mmCIF file of C-alpha atoms in Angstrom:
data_model
loop_
_atom_site.group_PDB
_atom_site.id
_atom_site.type_symbol
_atom_site.label_atom_id
_atom_site.label_comp_id
_atom_site.label_asym_id
_atom_site.label_seq_id
_atom_site.Cartn_x
_atom_site.Cartn_y
_atom_site.Cartn_z
ATOM 1 C CA MET A 1 29.052 -27.011 9.189
ATOM 2 C CA ALA A 2 27.267 -27.697 12.476
ATOM 3 C CA GLU A 3 24.085 -29.741 12.240
ATOM 4 C CA LEU A 4 20.906 -27.717 12.763
ATOM 5 C CA SER A 5 18.841 -28.367 15.860
ATOM 6 C CA VAL A 6 15.217 -29.489 15.548
ATOM 7 C CA GLY A 7 14.047 -25.956 16.370
ATOM 8 C CA GLU A 8 16.324 -24.393 13.768
ATOM 9 C CA ARG A 9 15.178 -26.849 11.083
ATOM 10 C CA ASP A 10 11.551 -26.128 11.937
ATOM 11 C CA LEU A 11 11.987 -22.363 11.678
ATOM 12 C CA LYS A 12 13.916 -22.656 8.415
ATOM 13 C CA GLN A 13 11.172 -24.872 7.004
ATOM 14 C CA LYS A 14 8.506 -22.352 8.017
ATOM 15 C CA ILE A 15 10.469 -19.535 6.388
ATOM 16 C CA ALA A 16 10.781 -21.592 3.203
ATOM 17 C CA GLU A 17 7.053 -22.361 3.205
ATOM 18 C CA ARG A 18 6.119 -18.712 3.730
ATOM 19 C CA PHE A 19 8.583 -17.619 1.049
ATOM 20 C CA ARG A 20 7.008 -19.978 -1.491
ATOM 21 C CA GLU A 21 3.506 -18.867 -0.539
ATOM 22 C CA VAL A 22 4.523 -15.318 -1.446
ATOM 23 C CA ASN A 23 6.809 -15.940 -4.427
ATOM 24 C CA GLY A 24 5.653 -19.258 -5.863
ATOM 25 C CA ASP A 25 7.680 -22.456 -6.122
ATOM 26 C CA HIS A 26 10.251 -21.830 -8.858
ATOM 27 C CA PRO A 27 13.633 -23.500 -9.381
ATOM 28 C CA MET A 28 16.903 -21.645 -8.841
ATOM 29 C CA THR A 29 19.506 -22.350 -11.512
ATOM 30 C CA GLY A 30 23.261 -22.262 -11.065
ATOM 31 C CA ALA A 31 23.305 -18.808 -12.644
ATOM 32 C CA ASP A 32 20.587 -17.651 -10.220
ATOM 33 C CA ASP A 33 22.605 -18.959 -7.270
ATOM 34 C CA ALA A 34 25.745 -17.183 -8.478
ATOM 35 C CA TYR A 35 23.863 -13.898 -8.925
ATOM 36 C CA VAL A 36 22.317 -14.100 -5.460
ATOM 37 C CA THR A 37 25.552 -15.141 -3.746
ATOM 38 C CA ALA A 38 27.351 -12.148 -5.254
ATOM 39 C CA ARG A 39 24.731 -9.622 -4.120
ATOM 40 C CA PHE A 40 23.164 -10.994 -0.942
ATOM 41 C CA THR A 41 24.300 -12.554 2.333
ATOM 42 C CA ALA A 42 23.187 -15.771 4.007
ATOM 43 C CA LEU A 43 21.012 -14.912 7.002
ATOM 44 C CA GLU A 44 23.083 -16.943 9.434
ATOM 45 C CA GLN A 45 26.288 -15.283 8.230
ATOM 46 C CA LEU A 46 24.838 -11.784 8.594
ATOM 47 C CA CYS A 47 23.548 -12.558 12.076
ATOM 48 C CA ALA A 48 26.917 -13.977 13.112
ATOM 49 C CA VAL A 49 28.705 -10.816 11.959
ATOM 50 C CA GLN A 50 26.214 -8.543 13.716
ATOM 51 C CA GLY A 51 25.884 -10.598 16.886
ATOM 52 C CA ARG A 52 22.221 -11.443 16.342
ATOM 53 C CA ASP A 53 20.290 -14.665 16.932
ATOM 54 C CA ALA A 54 19.278 -16.065 13.534
ATOM 55 C CA ASP A 55 16.321 -17.956 14.995
ATOM 56 C CA GLU A 56 14.978 -14.798 16.629
ATOM 57 C CA VAL A 57 15.272 -13.012 13.290
ATOM 58 C CA ARG A 58 13.321 -15.843 11.647
ATOM 59 C CA ARG A 59 10.613 -15.493 14.297
ATOM 60 C CA LEU A 60 10.399 -11.762 13.538
ATOM 61 C CA MET A 61 10.051 -12.559 9.834
ATOM 62 C CA LEU A 62 7.264 -15.049 10.498
ATOM 63 C CA ALA A 63 5.533 -12.509 12.762
ATOM 64 C CA GLY A 64 5.559 -9.879 9.985
ATOM 65 C CA ARG A 65 8.011 -7.586 11.740
ATOM 66 C CA LEU A 66 10.965 -8.069 9.383
ATOM 67 C CA PRO A 67 10.952 -8.934 5.665
ATOM 68 C CA LEU A 68 11.378 -12.480 4.425
ATOM 69 C CA PRO A 69 14.613 -13.351 2.610
ATOM 70 C CA GLY A 70 14.925 -11.943 -0.878
ATOM 71 C CA TYR A 71 15.828 -15.382 -2.226
ATOM 72 C CA LEU A 72 16.154 -18.992 -1.158
ATOM 73 C CA ARG A 73 19.306 -20.324 -2.753
ATOM 74 C CA SER A 74 19.069 -23.842 -4.157
ATOM 75 C CA ASP A 75 21.001 -25.170 -1.144
ATOM 76 C CA GLY A 76 18.304 -23.738 1.137
ATOM 77 C CA ALA A 77 20.294 -20.715 2.331
ATOM 78 C CA GLU A 78 18.062 -17.742 3.214
ATOM 79 C CA MET A 79 19.641 -14.877 1.277
ATOM 80 C CA VAL A 80 19.090 -11.384 2.652
ATOM 81 C CA PRO A 81 20.448 -7.889 1.912
ATOM 82 C CA GLY A 82 23.391 -6.741 3.969
ATOM 83 C CA ASP A 83 21.311 -3.850 5.324
ATOM 84 C CA LEU A 84 18.412 -6.082 6.403
ATOM 85 C CA PHE A 85 18.135 -4.418 9.820
ATOM 86 C CA ALA A 86 18.774 -0.820 8.725
ATOM 87 C CA LEU A 87 15.149 0.313 8.433
ATOM 88 C CA ALA A 88 14.162 -1.215 11.771
ATOM 89 C CA GLU A 89 17.055 0.619 13.390
ATOM 90 C CA LYS A 90 15.945 3.897 11.777
ATOM 91 C CA ALA A 91 12.389 3.324 12.958
ATOM 92 C CA GLY A 92 13.487 2.691 16.534
ATOM 93 C CA GLY A 93 12.966 -1.076 16.526
ATOM 94 C CA THR A 94 10.892 -3.754 14.851
ATOM 95 C CA ASP A 95 7.849 -2.823 16.971
ATOM 96 C CA ARG A 96 7.802 0.619 15.342
ATOM 97 C CA LEU A 97 8.872 -0.372 11.850
ATOM 98 C CA GLN A 98 5.430 -0.798 10.247
ATOM 99 C CA GLU A 99 4.109 2.551 11.460
ATOM 100 C CA TRP A 100 7.312 4.334 10.444
ATOM 101 C CA PHE A 101 7.400 2.640 7.031
ATOM 102 C CA THR A 102 3.765 3.184 6.019
ATOM 103 C CA ALA A 103 3.858 6.833 7.153
ATOM 104 C CA HIS A 104 5.928 7.602 4.052
ATOM 105 C CA TRP A 105 2.753 7.273 1.935
ATOM 106 C CA THR A 106 -0.135 9.729 2.282
ATOM 107 C CA ASP A 107 -2.545 7.080 1.009
ATOM 108 C CA PRO A 108 -2.930 4.435 3.760
ATOM 109 C CA ALA A 109 -3.898 1.759 1.217
ATOM 110 C CA ALA A 110 -0.758 2.425 -0.807
ATOM 111 C CA GLY A 111 1.365 2.316 2.330
ATOM 112 C CA ALA A 112 -0.204 -0.993 3.364
ATOM 113 C CA ALA A 113 0.392 -2.510 -0.081
ATOM 114 C CA GLU A 114 4.042 -1.437 -0.062
ATOM 115 C CA TRP A 115 4.465 -2.817 3.453
ATOM 116 C CA ASP A 116 3.133 -6.190 2.308
ATOM 117 C CA ALA A 117 5.552 -6.211 -0.636
ATOM 118 C CA TYR A 118 8.409 -5.245 1.682
ATOM 119 C CA LEU A 119 7.574 -8.036 4.139
ATOM 120 C CA GLY A 120 7.468 -10.521 1.264
ATOM 121 C CA GLY A 121 11.125 -9.824 0.509
ATOM 122 C CA GLN A 122 10.144 -8.773 -2.996
ATOM 123 C CA TYR A 123 12.046 -5.490 -3.122
ATOM 124 C CA VAL A 124 15.021 -7.165 -4.747
ATOM 125 C CA CYS A 125 14.459 -4.547 -7.465
ATOM 126 C CA LEU A 126 16.457 -1.946 -5.502
ATOM 127 C CA HIS A 127 20.090 -1.907 -4.449
ATOM 128 C CA SER A 128 18.987 -0.445 -1.110
ATOM 129 C CA VAL A 129 15.388 -0.741 0.083
ATOM 130 C CA THR A 130 14.010 2.435 1.658
ATOM 131 C CA PRO A 131 10.570 4.075 1.451
ATOM 132 C CA ALA A 132 12.137 6.969 -0.463
ATOM 133 C CA GLY A 133 13.764 4.574 -2.924
ATOM 134 C CA ILE A 134 10.524 2.639 -3.412
ATOM 135 C CA ARG A 135 8.591 5.831 -4.091
ATOM 136 C CA ARG A 136 11.220 7.161 -6.487
ATOM 137 C CA LYS A 137 11.288 3.866 -8.398
ATOM 138 C CA ASP A 138 7.504 4.050 -8.808
ATOM 139 C CA GLU A 139 7.734 7.672 -9.989
ATOM 140 C CA LEU A 140 10.459 6.833 -12.484
ATOM 141 C CA THR A 141 8.757 3.768 -13.942
ATOM 142 C CA ALA A 142 5.494 5.726 -14.325
ATOM 143 C CA ALA A 143 7.264 8.654 -16.014
ATOM 144 C CA ILE A 144 9.266 6.409 -18.344
ATOM 145 C CA THR A 145 6.232 4.329 -19.296
ATOM 146 C CA SER A 146 4.135 7.401 -20.117
ATOM 147 C CA ALA A 147 6.923 9.280 -21.936
ATOM 148 C CA PRO A 148 6.010 8.103 -25.476
ATOM 149 C CA ALA A 149 2.645 9.875 -25.128
ATOM 150 C CA ALA A 150 4.225 13.278 -24.410
ATOM 151 C CA PRO A 151 3.377 16.033 -26.932
ATOM 152 C CA ASP A 152 7.053 16.531 -27.811
ATOM 153 C CA ALA A 153 7.892 12.820 -28.046
ATOM 154 C CA GLY A 154 10.824 12.214 -30.363
ATOM 155 C CA SER A 155 12.362 15.657 -29.944
ATOM 156 C CA GLU A 156 15.887 16.249 -28.734
ATOM 157 C CA LEU A 157 14.709 17.711 -25.419
ATOM 158 C CA TRP A 158 12.251 14.854 -24.891
ATOM 159 C CA SER A 159 14.988 12.316 -25.593
ATOM 160 C CA ALA A 160 17.326 14.012 -23.113
ATOM 161 C CA ARG A 161 14.615 13.991 -20.418
ATOM 162 C CA LEU A 162 13.743 10.352 -21.085
ATOM 163 C CA HIS A 163 17.337 9.160 -20.888
ATOM 164 C CA LEU A 164 17.931 11.067 -17.665
ATOM 165 C CA LEU A 165 14.985 9.201 -16.149
ATOM 166 C CA ILE A 166 16.222 5.878 -17.513
ATOM 167 C CA GLY A 167 19.711 6.547 -16.183
ATOM 168 C CA GLU A 168 18.383 7.342 -12.718
ATOM 169 C CA LEU A 169 16.328 4.133 -12.652
ATOM 170 C CA ASP A 170 19.334 2.189 -13.923
ATOM 171 C CA ALA A 171 21.348 3.425 -10.927
ATOM 172 C CA LEU A 172 18.618 2.359 -8.477
ATOM 173 C CA GLU A 173 18.053 -1.150 -9.816
ATOM 174 C CA PRO A 174 20.237 -4.267 -9.913
ATOM 175 C CA GLU A 175 20.410 -6.563 -12.933
ATOM 176 C CA PHE A 176 17.815 -9.121 -11.728
ATOM 177 C CA THR A 177 18.070 -12.810 -12.546
ATOM 178 C CA ALA A 178 15.992 -15.388 -14.411
ATOM 179 C CA TYR A 179 14.315 -16.490 -11.171
ATOM 180 C CA ASP A 180 12.854 -12.979 -10.763
ATOM 181 C CA ARG A 181 11.126 -13.214 -14.131
ATOM 182 C CA LEU A 182 9.455 -16.407 -12.945
ATOM 183 C CA ARG A 183 8.250 -15.147 -9.588
ATOM 184 C CA PHE A 184 7.085 -11.805 -11.010
ATOM 185 C CA ASP A 185 5.420 -13.645 -13.914
ATOM 186 C CA GLY A 186 7.040 -11.709 -16.722
ATOM 187 C CA PRO A 187 9.566 -9.021 -17.597
ATOM 188 C CA THR A 188 11.057 -6.916 -14.817
ATOM 189 C CA SER A 189 11.050 -3.125 -14.730
ATOM 190 C CA ARG A 190 14.664 -3.245 -15.924
ATOM 191 C CA ASP A 191 13.533 -5.194 -18.985
ATOM 192 C CA THR A 192 10.676 -2.843 -19.853
ATOM 193 C CA CYS A 193 11.761 0.574 -18.587
ATOM 194 C CA ILE A 194 15.525 0.441 -19.052
ATOM 195 C CA ALA A 195 16.654 -2.052 -21.694
ATOM 196 C CA GLY A 196 13.358 -1.938 -23.599
ATOM 197 C CA MET A 197 13.062 1.844 -23.692
ATOM 198 C CA ARG A 198 16.702 2.315 -24.649
ATOM 199 C CA ALA A 199 16.189 -0.079 -27.557
ATOM 200 C CA ARG A 200 12.940 1.587 -28.667
ATOM 201 C CA PHE A 201 14.109 5.160 -28.242
ATOM 202 C CA PRO A 202 17.870 5.583 -28.702
ATOM 203 C CA ARG A 203 19.148 8.935 -27.479
ATOM 204 C CA VAL A 204 18.588 11.672 -30.072
ATOM 205 C CA SER A 205 21.900 13.318 -30.945
ATOM 206 C CA PRO A 206 22.125 17.121 -30.499
ATOM 207 C CA GLY A 207 20.890 18.903 -33.577
ATOM 208 C CA SER A 208 19.096 15.880 -35.002
ATOM 209 C CA GLY A 209 15.821 16.156 -33.071
ATOM 210 C CA THR A 210 12.582 17.759 -34.182
ATOM 211 C CA CYS A 211 11.581 21.207 -33.010
#
């Protein structure tokens, strides 16, 4: 591997510092590294494939015009999704990305909060990060969390509705790794809304539910 120039080392260090400001300073285990390597791509590798300048991408990240890496592998590799540039391309460029992204929320404060989370690289909770996917995840987690309070809770129809919601969320979300539970300071939405709800409320078999 070619030795990094002084400028490259400096930019990588700044990315690592910003990443830890956002996510905290938590160790990556061997299992974390394996999970991330299987699902994400090293920034330099992605840029090489797409003919982009990795240092320019790092500058855009530091300027708040592209999201930070989703993970820093224990060897220092900046791990990003394979579709890192897809939203900027849809928006018409990084200069237009923020306006395009936040316009998907009618509440400006909500749009700004989601933009900040997106820039922090924290949407590792979705296989593919889009405003529509973020909104749907929020809708699903809210519906699943509130389901036990429904008037018909426990019925066959309620169980069918609940498990449809859980199944849809399951399809949107990856497995997560132990590192995520450290940086998010607790269980992930997969833990609480998928695995947890399936354990608490197994699917009611047809004919066995209440009326």
